[in-house]
Structures are given as C-alpha cells and as structure tokens.
XYZ file of C-alpha atoms in Angstrom:
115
model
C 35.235 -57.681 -88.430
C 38.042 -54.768 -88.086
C 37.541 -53.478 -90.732
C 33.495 -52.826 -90.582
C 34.133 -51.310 -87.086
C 36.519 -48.929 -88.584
C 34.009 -48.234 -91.434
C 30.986 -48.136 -89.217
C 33.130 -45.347 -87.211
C 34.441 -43.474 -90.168
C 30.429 -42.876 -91.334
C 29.120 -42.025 -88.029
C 31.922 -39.477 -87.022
C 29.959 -36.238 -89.081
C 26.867 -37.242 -86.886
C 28.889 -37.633 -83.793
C 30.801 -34.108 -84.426
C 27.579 -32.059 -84.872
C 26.031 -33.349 -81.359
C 26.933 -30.371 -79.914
C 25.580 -28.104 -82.509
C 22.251 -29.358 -81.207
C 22.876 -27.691 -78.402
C 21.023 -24.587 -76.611
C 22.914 -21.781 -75.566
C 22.719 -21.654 -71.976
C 20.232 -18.930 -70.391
C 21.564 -16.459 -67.724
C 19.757 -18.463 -64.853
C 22.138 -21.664 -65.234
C 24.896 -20.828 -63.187
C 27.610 -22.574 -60.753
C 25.548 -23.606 -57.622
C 28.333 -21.906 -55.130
C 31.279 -19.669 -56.117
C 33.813 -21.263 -58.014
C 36.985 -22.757 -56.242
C 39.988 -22.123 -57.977
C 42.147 -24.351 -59.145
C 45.726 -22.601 -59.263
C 48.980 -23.812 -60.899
C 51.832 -24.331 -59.101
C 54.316 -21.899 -59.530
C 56.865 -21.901 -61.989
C 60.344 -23.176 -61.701
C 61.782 -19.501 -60.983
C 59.544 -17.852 -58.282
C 56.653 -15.923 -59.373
C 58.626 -12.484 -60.596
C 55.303 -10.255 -60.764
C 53.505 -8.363 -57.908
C 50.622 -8.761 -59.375
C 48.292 -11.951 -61.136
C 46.418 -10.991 -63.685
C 45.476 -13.650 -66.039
C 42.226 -14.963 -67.408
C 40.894 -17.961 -69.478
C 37.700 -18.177 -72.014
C 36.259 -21.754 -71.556
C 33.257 -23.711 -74.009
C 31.674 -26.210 -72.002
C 28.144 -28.150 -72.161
C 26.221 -28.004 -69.329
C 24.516 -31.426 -68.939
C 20.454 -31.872 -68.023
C 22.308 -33.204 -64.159
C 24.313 -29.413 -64.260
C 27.300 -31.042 -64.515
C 30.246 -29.939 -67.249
C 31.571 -31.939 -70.338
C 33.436 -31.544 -73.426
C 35.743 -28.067 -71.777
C 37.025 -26.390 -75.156
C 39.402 -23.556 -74.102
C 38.735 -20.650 -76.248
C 41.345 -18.452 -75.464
C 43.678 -17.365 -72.638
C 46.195 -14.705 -71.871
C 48.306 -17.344 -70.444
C 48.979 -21.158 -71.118
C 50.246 -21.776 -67.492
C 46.746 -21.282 -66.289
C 44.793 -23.231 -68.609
C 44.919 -26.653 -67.058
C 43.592 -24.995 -63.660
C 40.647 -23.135 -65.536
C 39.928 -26.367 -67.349
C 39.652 -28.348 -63.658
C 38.104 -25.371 -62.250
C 35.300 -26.018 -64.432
C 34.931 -29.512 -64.400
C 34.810 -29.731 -60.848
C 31.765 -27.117 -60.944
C 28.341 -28.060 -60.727
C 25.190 -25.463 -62.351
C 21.484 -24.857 -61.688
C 20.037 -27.915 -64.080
C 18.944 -27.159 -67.456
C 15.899 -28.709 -69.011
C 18.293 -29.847 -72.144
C 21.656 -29.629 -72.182
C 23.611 -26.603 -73.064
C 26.817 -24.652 -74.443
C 27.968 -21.846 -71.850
C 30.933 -19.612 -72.199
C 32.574 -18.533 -69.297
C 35.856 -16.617 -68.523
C 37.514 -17.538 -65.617
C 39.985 -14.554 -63.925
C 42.669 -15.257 -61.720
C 43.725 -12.578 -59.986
C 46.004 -11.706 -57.023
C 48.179 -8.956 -55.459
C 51.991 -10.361 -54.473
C 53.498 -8.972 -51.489
C-alpha cells in the first residue's frame, strides 16, 4: 500500500507543480484592502550601526478568489534579515477579490531614518 502512495505521488507531482502556471496575472485593481502593516525584524545582535534603513524585498504570491495570499516565493531582496518580515507582511494581507485566482508581484520597502 506504501508503495502505490509513493507512486501515485511521484506521477501526480508535474500536474501539481504547474497549478500555478494556470494562473492569471493579477490586474492593477487587486490590491491590499488597507495599507500594509509592517512586519519588522528585530534588530541584530550588535545595535543597528546605520542612520538610515533602506532595504527592500521582491515577493511572488497567489492571490486567492477570498483575496487572501498563498504560496509567498521571495524573488529577490537586498537583504536576508528582512525577508522573513516581508514574507509575514504579506501573508497577513488581505486584497480586493479576484474572480480567479492570481500571481502578483510586489516589492515591499522598508525604510527608516535613525536618530
């Protein structure tokens, strides 16, 4: 019985991989419902040395038909520290509703003057 699970899984994974290449890029009307809260790392073991935070983080995400966010793919970022905080950012953000679901890119900018 293992074993025709593991088979059953093994021939379904290329159908299960291109489910989001079905997918709609999303229009310029779905966007977050309210401005996007921030979710900021904690700072690092030594202080935060710069007067200024300038960072950002280029996110993949599906928006769902219910405008809610699944399968975050980070697509690039000028720092690591801030990727787990974009990535939580986003999944805590809910969109207009599209009629199908949809692949949106966002980048998401922290930024912040020290004093």
């Amino acid at each position: 019985m293992g074993k025709q699970i593991v088979i059953l899984i093994f021939l379904l994974l290329p159908f299960l991989s291109h489910a989001e290449d079905s997918a709609e890029f999303c229009g310029e009307e779905i966007i977050p419902l309210s401005p996007l809260e921030l979710v900021w790392p904690g700072a690092p073991a030594g202080g935060l040395g710069a007067k200024t935070i300038s960072e950002s983080v280029s996110l993949k995400f599906i928006v769902n038909e219910l405008g809610k966010t699944e399968n975050i793919d980070v697509v690039g970022a000028s720092s690591h520290a801030y990727v787990r905080g974009a990535r939580r950012t986003i999944a805590k953000t809910k969109f207009h509703k599209p009629h199908v679901k949809c692949i949106k890119y966002m980048d998401i900018r922290y930024e912040e003057a020290r004093t």
